[in-house]
Short mmCIF file of C-alpha atoms in Angstrom, two decimals:
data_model
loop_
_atom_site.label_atom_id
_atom_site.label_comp_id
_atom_site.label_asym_id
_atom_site.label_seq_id
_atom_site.Cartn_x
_atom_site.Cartn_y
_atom_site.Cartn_z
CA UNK A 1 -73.88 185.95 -57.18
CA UNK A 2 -71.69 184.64 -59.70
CA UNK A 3 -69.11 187.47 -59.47
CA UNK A 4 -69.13 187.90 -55.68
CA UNK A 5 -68.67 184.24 -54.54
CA UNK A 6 -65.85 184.54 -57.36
CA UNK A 7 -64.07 187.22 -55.08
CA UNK A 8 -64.96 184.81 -51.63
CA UNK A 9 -63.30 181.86 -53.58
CA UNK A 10 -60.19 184.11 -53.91
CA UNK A 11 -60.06 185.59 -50.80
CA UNK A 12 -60.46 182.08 -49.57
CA UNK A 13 -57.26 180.83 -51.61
CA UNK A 14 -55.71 183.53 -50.40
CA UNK A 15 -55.41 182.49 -47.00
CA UNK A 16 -54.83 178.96 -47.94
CA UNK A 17 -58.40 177.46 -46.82
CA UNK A 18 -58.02 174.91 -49.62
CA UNK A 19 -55.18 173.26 -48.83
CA UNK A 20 -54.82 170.75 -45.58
CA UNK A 21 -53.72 172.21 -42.43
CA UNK A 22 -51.03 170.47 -40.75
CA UNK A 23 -49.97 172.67 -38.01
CA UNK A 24 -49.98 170.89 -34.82
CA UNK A 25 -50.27 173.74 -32.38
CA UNK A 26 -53.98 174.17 -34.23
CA UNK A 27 -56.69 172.28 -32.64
CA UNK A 28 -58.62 169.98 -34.44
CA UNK A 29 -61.97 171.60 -34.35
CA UNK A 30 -60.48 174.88 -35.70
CA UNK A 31 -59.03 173.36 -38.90
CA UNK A 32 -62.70 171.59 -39.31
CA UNK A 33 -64.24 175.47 -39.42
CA UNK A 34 -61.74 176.56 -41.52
CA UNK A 35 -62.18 173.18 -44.12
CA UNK A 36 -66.25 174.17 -43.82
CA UNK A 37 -65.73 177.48 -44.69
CA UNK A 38 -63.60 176.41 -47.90
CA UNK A 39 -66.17 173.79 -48.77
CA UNK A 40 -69.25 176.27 -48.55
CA UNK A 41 -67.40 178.18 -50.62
CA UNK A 42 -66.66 175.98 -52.98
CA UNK A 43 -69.92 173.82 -53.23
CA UNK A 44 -71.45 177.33 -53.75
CA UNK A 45 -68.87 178.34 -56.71
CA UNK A 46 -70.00 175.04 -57.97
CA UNK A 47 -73.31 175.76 -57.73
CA UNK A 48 -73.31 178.93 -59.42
CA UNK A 49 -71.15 177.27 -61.99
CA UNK A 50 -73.55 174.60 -62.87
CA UNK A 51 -76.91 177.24 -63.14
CA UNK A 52 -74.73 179.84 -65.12
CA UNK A 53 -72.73 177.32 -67.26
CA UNK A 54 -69.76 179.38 -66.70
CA UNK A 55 -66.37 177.83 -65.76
CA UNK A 56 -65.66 177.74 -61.92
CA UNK A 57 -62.84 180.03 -60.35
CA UNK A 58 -60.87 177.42 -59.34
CA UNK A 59 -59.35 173.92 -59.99
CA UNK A 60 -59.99 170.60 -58.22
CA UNK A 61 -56.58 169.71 -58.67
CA UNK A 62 -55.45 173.01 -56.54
CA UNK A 63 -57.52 171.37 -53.25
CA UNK A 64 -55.89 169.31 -50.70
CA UNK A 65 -58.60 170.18 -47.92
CA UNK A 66 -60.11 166.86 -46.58
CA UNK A 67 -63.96 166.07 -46.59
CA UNK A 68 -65.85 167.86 -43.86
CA UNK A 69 -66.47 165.64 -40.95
CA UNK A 70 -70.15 164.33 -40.85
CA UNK A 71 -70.51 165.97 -37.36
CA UNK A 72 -72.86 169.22 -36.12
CA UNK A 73 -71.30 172.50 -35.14
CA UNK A 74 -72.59 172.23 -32.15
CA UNK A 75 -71.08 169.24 -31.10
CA UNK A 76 -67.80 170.54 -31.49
CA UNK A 77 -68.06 172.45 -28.04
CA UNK A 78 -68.59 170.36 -24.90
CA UNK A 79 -70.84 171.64 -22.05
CA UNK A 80 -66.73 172.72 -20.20
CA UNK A 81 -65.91 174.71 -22.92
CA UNK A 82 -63.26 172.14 -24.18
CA UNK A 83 -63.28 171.28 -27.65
CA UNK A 84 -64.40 167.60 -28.81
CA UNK A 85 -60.79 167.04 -30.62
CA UNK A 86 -61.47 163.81 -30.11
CA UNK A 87 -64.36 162.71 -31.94
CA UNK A 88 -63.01 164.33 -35.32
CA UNK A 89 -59.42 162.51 -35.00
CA UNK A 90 -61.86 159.33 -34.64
CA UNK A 91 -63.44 159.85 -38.20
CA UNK A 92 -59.71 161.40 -39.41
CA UNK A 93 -58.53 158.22 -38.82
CA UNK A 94 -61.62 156.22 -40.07
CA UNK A 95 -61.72 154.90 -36.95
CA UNK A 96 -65.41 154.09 -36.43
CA UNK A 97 -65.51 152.03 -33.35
CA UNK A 98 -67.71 149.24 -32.56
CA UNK A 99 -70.83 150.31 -34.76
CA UNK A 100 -68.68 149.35 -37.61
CA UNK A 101 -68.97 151.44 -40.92
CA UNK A 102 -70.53 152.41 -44.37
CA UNK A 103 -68.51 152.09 -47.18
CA UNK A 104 -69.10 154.21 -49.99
CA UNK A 105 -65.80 154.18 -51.40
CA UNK A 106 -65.35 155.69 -55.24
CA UNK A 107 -63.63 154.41 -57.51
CA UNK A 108 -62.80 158.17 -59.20
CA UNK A 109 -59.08 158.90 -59.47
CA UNK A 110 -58.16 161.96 -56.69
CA UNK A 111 -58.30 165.59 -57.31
CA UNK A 112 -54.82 165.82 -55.79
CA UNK A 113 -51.54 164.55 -57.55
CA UNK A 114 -49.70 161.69 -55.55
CA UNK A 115 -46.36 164.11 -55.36
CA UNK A 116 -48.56 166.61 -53.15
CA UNK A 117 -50.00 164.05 -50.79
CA UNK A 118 -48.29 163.63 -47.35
CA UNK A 119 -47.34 160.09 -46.66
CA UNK A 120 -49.39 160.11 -43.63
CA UNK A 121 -52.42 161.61 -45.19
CA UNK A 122 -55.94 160.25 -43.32
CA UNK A 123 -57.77 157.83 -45.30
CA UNK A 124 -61.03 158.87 -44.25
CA UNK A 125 -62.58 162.36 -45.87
CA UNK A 126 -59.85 162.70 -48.55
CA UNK A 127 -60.33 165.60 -51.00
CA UNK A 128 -63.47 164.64 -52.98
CA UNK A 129 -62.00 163.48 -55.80
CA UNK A 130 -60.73 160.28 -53.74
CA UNK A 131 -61.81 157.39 -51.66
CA UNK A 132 -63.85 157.92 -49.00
CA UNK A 133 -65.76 156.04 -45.72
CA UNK A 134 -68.31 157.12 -43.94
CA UNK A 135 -69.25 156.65 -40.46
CA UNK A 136 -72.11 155.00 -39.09
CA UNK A 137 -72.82 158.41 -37.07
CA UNK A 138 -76.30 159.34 -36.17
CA UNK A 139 -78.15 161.85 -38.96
CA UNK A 140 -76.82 165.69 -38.51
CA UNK A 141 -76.52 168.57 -40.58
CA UNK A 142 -73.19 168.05 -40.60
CA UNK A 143 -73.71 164.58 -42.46
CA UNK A 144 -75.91 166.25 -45.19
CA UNK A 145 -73.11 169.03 -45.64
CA UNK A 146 -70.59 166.15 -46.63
CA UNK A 147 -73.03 164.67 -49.07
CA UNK A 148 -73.53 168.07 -50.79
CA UNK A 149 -70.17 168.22 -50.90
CA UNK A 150 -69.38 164.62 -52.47
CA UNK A 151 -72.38 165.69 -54.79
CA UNK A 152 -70.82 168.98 -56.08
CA UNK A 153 -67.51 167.45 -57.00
CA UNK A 154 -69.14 164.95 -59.45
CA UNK A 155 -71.23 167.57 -60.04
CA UNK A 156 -68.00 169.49 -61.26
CA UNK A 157 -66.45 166.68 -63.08
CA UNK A 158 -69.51 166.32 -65.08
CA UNK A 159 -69.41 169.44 -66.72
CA UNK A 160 -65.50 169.56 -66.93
CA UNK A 161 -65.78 165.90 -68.98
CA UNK A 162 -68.69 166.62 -71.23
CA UNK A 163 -69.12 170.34 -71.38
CA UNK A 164 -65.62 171.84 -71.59
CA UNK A 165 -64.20 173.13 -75.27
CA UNK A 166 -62.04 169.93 -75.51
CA UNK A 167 -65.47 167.55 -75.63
CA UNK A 168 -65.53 168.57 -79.50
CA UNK A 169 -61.90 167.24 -80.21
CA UNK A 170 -63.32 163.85 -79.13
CA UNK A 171 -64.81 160.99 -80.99
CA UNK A 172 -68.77 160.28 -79.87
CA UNK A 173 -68.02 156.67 -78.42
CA UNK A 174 -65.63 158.22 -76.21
CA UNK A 175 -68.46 161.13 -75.01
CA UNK A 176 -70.90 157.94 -74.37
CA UNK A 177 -68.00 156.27 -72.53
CA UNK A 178 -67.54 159.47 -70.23
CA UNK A 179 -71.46 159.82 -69.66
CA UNK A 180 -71.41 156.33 -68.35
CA UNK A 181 -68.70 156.55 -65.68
CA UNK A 182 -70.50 160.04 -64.25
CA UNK A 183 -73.44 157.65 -64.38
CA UNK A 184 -71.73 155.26 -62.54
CA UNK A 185 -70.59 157.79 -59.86
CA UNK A 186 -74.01 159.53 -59.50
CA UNK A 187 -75.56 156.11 -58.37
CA UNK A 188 -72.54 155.37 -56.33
CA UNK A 189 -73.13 158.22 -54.29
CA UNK A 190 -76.72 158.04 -54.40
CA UNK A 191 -76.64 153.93 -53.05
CA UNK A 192 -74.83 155.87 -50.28
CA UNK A 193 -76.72 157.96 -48.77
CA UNK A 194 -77.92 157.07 -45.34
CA UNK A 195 -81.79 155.81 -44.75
CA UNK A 196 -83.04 159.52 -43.54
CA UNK A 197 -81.72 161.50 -46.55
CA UNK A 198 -82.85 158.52 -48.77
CA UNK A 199 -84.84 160.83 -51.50
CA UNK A 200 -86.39 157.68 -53.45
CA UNK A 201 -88.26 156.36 -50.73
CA UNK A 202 -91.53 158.24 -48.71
CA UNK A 203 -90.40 159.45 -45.35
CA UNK A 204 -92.43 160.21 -42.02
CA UNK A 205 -89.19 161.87 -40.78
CA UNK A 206 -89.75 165.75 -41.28
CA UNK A 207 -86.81 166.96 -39.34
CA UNK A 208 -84.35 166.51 -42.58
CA UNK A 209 -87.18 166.67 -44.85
CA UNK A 210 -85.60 169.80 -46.76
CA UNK A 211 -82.44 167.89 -46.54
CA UNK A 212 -83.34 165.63 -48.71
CA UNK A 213 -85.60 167.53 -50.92
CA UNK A 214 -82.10 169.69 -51.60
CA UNK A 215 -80.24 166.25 -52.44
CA UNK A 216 -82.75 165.27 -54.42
CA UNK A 217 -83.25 168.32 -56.76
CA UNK A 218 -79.12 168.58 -56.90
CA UNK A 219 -78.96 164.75 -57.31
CA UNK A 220 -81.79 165.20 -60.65
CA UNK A 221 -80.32 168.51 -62.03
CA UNK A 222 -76.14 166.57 -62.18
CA UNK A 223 -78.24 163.39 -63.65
CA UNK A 224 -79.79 165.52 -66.20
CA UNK A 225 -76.66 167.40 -66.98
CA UNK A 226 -74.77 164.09 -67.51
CA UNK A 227 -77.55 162.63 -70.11
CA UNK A 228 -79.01 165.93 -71.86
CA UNK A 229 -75.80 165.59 -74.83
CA UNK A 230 -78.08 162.12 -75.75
CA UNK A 231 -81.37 164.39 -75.68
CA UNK A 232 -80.67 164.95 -79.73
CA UNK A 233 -81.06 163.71 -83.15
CA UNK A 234 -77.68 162.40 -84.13
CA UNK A 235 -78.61 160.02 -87.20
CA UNK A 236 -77.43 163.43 -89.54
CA UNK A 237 -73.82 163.51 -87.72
CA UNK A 238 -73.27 160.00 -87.13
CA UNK A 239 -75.47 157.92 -89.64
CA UNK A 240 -73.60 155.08 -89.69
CA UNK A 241 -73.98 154.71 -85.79
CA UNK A 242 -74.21 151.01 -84.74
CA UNK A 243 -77.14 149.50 -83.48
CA UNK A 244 -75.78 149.16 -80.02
CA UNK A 245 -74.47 152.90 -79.74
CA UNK A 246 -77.87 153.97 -81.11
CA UNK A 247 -79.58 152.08 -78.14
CA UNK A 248 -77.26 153.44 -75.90
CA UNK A 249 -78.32 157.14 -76.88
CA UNK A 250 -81.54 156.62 -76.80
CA UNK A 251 -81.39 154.73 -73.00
CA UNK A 252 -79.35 157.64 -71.89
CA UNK A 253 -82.11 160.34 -73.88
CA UNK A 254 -84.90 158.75 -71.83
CA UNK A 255 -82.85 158.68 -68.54
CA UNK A 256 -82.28 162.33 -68.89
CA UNK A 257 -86.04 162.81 -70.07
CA UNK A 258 -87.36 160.92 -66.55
CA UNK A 259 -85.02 163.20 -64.60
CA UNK A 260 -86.67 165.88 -65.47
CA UNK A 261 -90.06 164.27 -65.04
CA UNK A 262 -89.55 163.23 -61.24
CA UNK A 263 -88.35 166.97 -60.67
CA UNK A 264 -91.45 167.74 -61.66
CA UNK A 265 -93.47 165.22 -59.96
CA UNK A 266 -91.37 166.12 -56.64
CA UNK A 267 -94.03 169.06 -56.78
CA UNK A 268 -97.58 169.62 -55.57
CA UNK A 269 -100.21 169.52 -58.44
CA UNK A 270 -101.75 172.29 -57.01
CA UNK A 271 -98.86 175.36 -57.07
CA UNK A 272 -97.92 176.62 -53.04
CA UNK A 273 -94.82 178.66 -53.09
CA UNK A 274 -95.19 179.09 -49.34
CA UNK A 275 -95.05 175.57 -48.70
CA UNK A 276 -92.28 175.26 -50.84
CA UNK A 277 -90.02 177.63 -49.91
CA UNK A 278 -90.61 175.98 -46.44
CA UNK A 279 -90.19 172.49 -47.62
CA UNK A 280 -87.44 173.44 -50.52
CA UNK A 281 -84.25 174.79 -51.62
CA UNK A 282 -86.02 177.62 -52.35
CA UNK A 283 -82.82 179.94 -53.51
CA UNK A 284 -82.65 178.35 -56.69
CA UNK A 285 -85.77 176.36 -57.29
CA UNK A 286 -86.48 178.73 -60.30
CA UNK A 287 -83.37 177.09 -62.19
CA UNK A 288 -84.37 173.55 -61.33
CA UNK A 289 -87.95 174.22 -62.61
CA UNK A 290 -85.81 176.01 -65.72
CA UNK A 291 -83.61 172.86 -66.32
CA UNK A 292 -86.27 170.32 -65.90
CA UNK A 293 -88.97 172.06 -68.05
CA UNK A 294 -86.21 172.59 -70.59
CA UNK A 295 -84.97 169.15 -71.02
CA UNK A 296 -89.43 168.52 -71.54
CA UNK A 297 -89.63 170.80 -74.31
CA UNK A 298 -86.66 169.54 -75.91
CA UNK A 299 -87.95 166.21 -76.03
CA UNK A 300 -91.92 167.58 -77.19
CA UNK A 301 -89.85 169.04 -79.54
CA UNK A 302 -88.37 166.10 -80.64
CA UNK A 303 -91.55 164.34 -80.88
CA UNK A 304 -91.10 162.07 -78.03
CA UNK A 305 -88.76 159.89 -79.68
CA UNK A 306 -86.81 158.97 -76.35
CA UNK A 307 -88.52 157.20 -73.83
CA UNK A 308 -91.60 155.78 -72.47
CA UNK A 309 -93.52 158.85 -71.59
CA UNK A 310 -96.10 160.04 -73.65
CA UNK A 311 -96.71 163.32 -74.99
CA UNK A 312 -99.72 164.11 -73.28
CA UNK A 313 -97.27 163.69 -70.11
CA UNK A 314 -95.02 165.86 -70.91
CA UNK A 315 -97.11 168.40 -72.36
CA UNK A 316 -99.28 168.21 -68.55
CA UNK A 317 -95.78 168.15 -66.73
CA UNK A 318 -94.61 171.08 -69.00
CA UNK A 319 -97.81 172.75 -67.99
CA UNK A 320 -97.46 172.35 -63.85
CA UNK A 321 -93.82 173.69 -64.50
CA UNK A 322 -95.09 177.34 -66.14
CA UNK A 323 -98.19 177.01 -63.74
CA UNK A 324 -95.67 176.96 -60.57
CA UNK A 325 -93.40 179.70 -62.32
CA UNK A 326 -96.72 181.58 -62.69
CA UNK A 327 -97.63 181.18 -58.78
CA UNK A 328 -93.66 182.32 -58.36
CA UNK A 329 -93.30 185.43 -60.30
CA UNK A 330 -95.35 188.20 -57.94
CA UNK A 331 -92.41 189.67 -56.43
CA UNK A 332 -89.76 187.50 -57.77
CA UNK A 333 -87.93 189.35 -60.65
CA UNK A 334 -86.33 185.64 -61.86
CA UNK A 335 -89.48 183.64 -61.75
CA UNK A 336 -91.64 186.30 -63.48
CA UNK A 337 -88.90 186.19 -66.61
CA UNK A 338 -88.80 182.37 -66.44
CA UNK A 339 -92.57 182.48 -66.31
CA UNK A 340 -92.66 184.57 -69.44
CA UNK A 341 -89.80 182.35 -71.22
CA UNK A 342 -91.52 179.00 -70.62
CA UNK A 343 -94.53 180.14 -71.24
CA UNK A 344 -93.78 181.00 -74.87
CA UNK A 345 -91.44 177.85 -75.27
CA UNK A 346 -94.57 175.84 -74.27
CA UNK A 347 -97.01 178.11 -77.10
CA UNK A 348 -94.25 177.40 -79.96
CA UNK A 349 -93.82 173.13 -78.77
CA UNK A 350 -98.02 172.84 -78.66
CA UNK A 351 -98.69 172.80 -81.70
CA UNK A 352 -95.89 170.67 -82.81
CA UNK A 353 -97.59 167.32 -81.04
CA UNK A 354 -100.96 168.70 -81.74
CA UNK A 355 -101.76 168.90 -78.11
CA UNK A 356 -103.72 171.81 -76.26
CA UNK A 357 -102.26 173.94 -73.15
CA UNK A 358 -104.46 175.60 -70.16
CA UNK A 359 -104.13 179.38 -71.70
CA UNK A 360 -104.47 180.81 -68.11
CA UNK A 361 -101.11 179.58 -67.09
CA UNK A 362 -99.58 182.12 -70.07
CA UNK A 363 -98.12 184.91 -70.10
CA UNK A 364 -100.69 188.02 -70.26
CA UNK A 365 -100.21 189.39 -73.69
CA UNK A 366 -98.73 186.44 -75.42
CA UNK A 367 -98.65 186.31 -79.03
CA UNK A 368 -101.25 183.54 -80.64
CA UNK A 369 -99.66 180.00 -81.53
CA UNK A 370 -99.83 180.74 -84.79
CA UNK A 371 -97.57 183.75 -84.74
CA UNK A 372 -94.98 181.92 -82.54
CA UNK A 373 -94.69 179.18 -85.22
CA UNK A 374 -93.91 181.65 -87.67
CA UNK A 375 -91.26 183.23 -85.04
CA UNK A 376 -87.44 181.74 -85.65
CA UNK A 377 -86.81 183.32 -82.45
CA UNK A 378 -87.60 184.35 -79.01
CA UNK A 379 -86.97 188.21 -79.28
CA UNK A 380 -88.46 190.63 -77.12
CA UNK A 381 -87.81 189.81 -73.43
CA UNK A 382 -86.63 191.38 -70.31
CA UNK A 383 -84.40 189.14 -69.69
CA UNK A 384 -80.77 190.56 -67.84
CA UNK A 385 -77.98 191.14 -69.79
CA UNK A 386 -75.60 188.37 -69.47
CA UNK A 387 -72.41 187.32 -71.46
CA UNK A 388 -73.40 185.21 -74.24
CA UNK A 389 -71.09 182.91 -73.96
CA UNK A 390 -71.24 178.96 -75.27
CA UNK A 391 -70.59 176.49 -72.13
CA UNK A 392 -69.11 173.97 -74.87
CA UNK A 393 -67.06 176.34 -77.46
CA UNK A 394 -66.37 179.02 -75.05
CA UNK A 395 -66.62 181.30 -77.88
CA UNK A 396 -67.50 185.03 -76.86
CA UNK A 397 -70.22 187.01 -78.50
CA UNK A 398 -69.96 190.31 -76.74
CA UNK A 399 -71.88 191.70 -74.12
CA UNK A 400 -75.36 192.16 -74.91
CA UNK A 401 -79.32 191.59 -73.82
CA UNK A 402 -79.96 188.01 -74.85
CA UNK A 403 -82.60 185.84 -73.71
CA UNK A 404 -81.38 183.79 -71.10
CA UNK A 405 -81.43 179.95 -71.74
CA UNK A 406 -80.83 176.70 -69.72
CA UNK A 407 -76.79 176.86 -70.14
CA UNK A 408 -77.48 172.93 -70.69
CA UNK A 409 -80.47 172.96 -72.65
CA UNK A 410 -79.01 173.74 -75.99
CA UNK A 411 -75.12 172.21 -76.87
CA UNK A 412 -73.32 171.68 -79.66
CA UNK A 413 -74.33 168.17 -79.98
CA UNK A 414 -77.54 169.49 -81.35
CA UNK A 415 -78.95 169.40 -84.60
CA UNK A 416 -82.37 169.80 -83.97
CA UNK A 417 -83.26 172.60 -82.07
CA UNK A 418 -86.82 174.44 -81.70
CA UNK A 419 -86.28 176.38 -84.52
CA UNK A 420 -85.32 173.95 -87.09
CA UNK A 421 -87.25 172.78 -90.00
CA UNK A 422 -87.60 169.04 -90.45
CA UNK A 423 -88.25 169.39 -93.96
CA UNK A 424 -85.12 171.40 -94.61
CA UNK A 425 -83.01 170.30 -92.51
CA UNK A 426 -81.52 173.75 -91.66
CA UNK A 427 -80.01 173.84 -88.30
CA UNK A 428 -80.67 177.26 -86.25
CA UNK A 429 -77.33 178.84 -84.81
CA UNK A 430 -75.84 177.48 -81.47
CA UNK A 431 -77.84 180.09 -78.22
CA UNK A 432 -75.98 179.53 -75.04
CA UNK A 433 -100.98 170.11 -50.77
CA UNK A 434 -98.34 166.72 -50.55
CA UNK A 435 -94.80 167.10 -50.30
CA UNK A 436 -93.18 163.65 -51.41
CA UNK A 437 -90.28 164.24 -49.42
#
């Protein structure tokens, strides 16, 4: 997927999709199709970027193409065959009427240089890097495209500020600094969303009810990518840390930590893949369960040392998440090797907090706890091949069958890692029946 949307994001910059269109003789309605196209594109390239922890195929700063207007397809065509120009030079202009307006505005610099902006650029549904407003219009599909795409630009940024090789030429204070303002910008856009795609609150609406159940899951896997360089022990690195930094790690840790939880808790107790591939975004569910169950054994493995929640809750969430991955795998390639990884992730972190696991949600075959313990390593799985490349040094190790881990689970801010030996000290090396909405 990875490598073919790469070719559709060429193809796509090719014929200039990504860039405004200012030719007058176009009609409104047919730059909005071409701006969609670009943006599904794009929000997909982000995506894939995000799962894969591989760079994206293009640059922010090389996108001029305004917002998508928060209006359905289908009202672009009127019942004489005329186009409705008008109502999309209405929200090009912000002009919202007498309903008045939402204002959502973001305070992130733009994506696009002030020399390559036309003086009489519209300043409603900028590129997503800029200010924005939002229309009080009535809830569409159209309106949940332009939050997914607001969401995959911070989404972007996230990973660009605190994941890219450069992140290890700067000091901590300034990392903590830059997970703050993606903070900031995540609950900016979250404050924003309208009452119907309003994921925090229960909803008798079930005609966006997937809508939001895809915000949410993208809105909890960007909030867990932004905290999980806090989800470490950093008194080795940094042990003269102030009291208030150290606070600040450990507020961000648990923040990070909870994410993860509510994915989990978005989720029947009882597993039904049918119901959630009806109710879900079910073409990548696998990696959400991946990155939240992840960020839980990280912290089991850490001895709970960052938040509220107890061990026995993470070790039952944990459990729900391999249970689910267990209910997924018949006939699903991805979810059978994810069962199989966190299954044996959740054997080796067990013992650790002396707790006890269901042994019908493992994988058949499964070594004994006591031979994982004395494993360094997770060896032995049919996992795809897949470059093994770091999503924070970029270094690359060749092209080889390694077991394929959360791109954001392990980082170089690590020093304590599954593998490593409190005692010692040694580090392991760096390895790239109720729905609630």
């Amino acid at each position: 997927a990875y490598a073919v949307n790469g070719i559709a994001v060429r193809q796509a910059l090719s014929l200039g999709l990504n860039l405004r269109n200012q030719d007058r003789n176009l009609a409104e309605s047919s730059k909005e199709i071409r701006y969609r196209v670009w943006w599904a594109v794009a929000t997909t390239e982000r995506t894939l970027s995000a799962m894969t922890g591989r760079p994206a195929s293009f640059s922010a700063g090389h996108c001029s193409a305004p917002l998508p207007v928060p209006l359905d397809e289908a009202s672009f065509m009127l019942s004489d065959g005329a186009y409705q120009t008008s109502a999309i030079n209405k929200l090009r202009r912000g002009s919202t009427g007498e309903s008045g307006s939402t204002d959502v505005s973001f305070s992130a610099s733009s994506s696009v240089s002030s020399r390559h902006k036309s003086p009489s650029y519209p300043p409603t549904f900028q590129s997503p890097g800029g200010p924005l407003e939002v229309p009080n219009v009535a809830p569409n599909i159209g309106l949940f495209f332009f939050y997914v795409t607001k969401l995959s630009s911070i989404s972007d940024d996230i990973l660009r500020q605190l994941y890219s090789p450069s992140v290890l030429d700067r000091s901590w204070a300034s990392v903590q600094s830059t997970g703050s303002k993606c903070y900031e910008r995540l609950e900016r856009w979250r404050s924003a969303l309208p009452a119907v795609f309003d994921f925090t609150k229960s909803q008798q609406d079930r005609e966006y009810a997937r809508a939001r159940m895809c915000l949410a899951f993208s809105y909890y896997g960007a909030l867990m990518i932004a905290r999980r360089p806090f989800l470490c022990k950093l008194e080795r690195r940094i042990p003269n840390e102030s009291a208030r930094a150290k606070s600040m790690d450990v507020a961000n840790a648990a923040s990070c930590v909870s994410a993860a939880k509510t994915v989990i808790d978005m989720l029947p107790d009882q597993p039904d893949p049918a119901g959630m591939y009806q109710e879900t975004p079910w073409w990548n569910m696998v990696h959400h369960l991946m990155q939240a169950v992840s960020i839980i054994m990280l912290e089991l493995s850490l001895g709970a040392a960052h938040g509220q929640i107890s061990t026995e809750v993470l070790l039952r969430a944990a459990e729900k998440t391999v249970r689910w991955l267990q209910s997924m795998a018949p006939g699903d390639m991805a979810a059978s090797r994810a069962w199989k990884l966190s299954s044996e992730l959740l054997q080796r972190v067990a013992p650790r907090v002396e707790g006890s696991i269901d042994e019908r949600v493992l994988w058949p075959g499964a070594p004994s706890q006591d031979v994982l313990m004395e494993i360094p390593t997770l060896d032995g799985l049919d996992s795809s091949d897949s470059y093994a490349t770091s999503s924070i040094t970029g270094e690359y190790t060749g092209y080889t069958p390694v077991t394929t881990w959360e791109p954001h689970m392990f980082t170089s801010y690590d020093n304590y890692l599954l593998g490593d030996d409190p005692s010692t000290g040694q580090v392991p090396p760096h390895q790239p029946q109720r729905w609630n909405f």
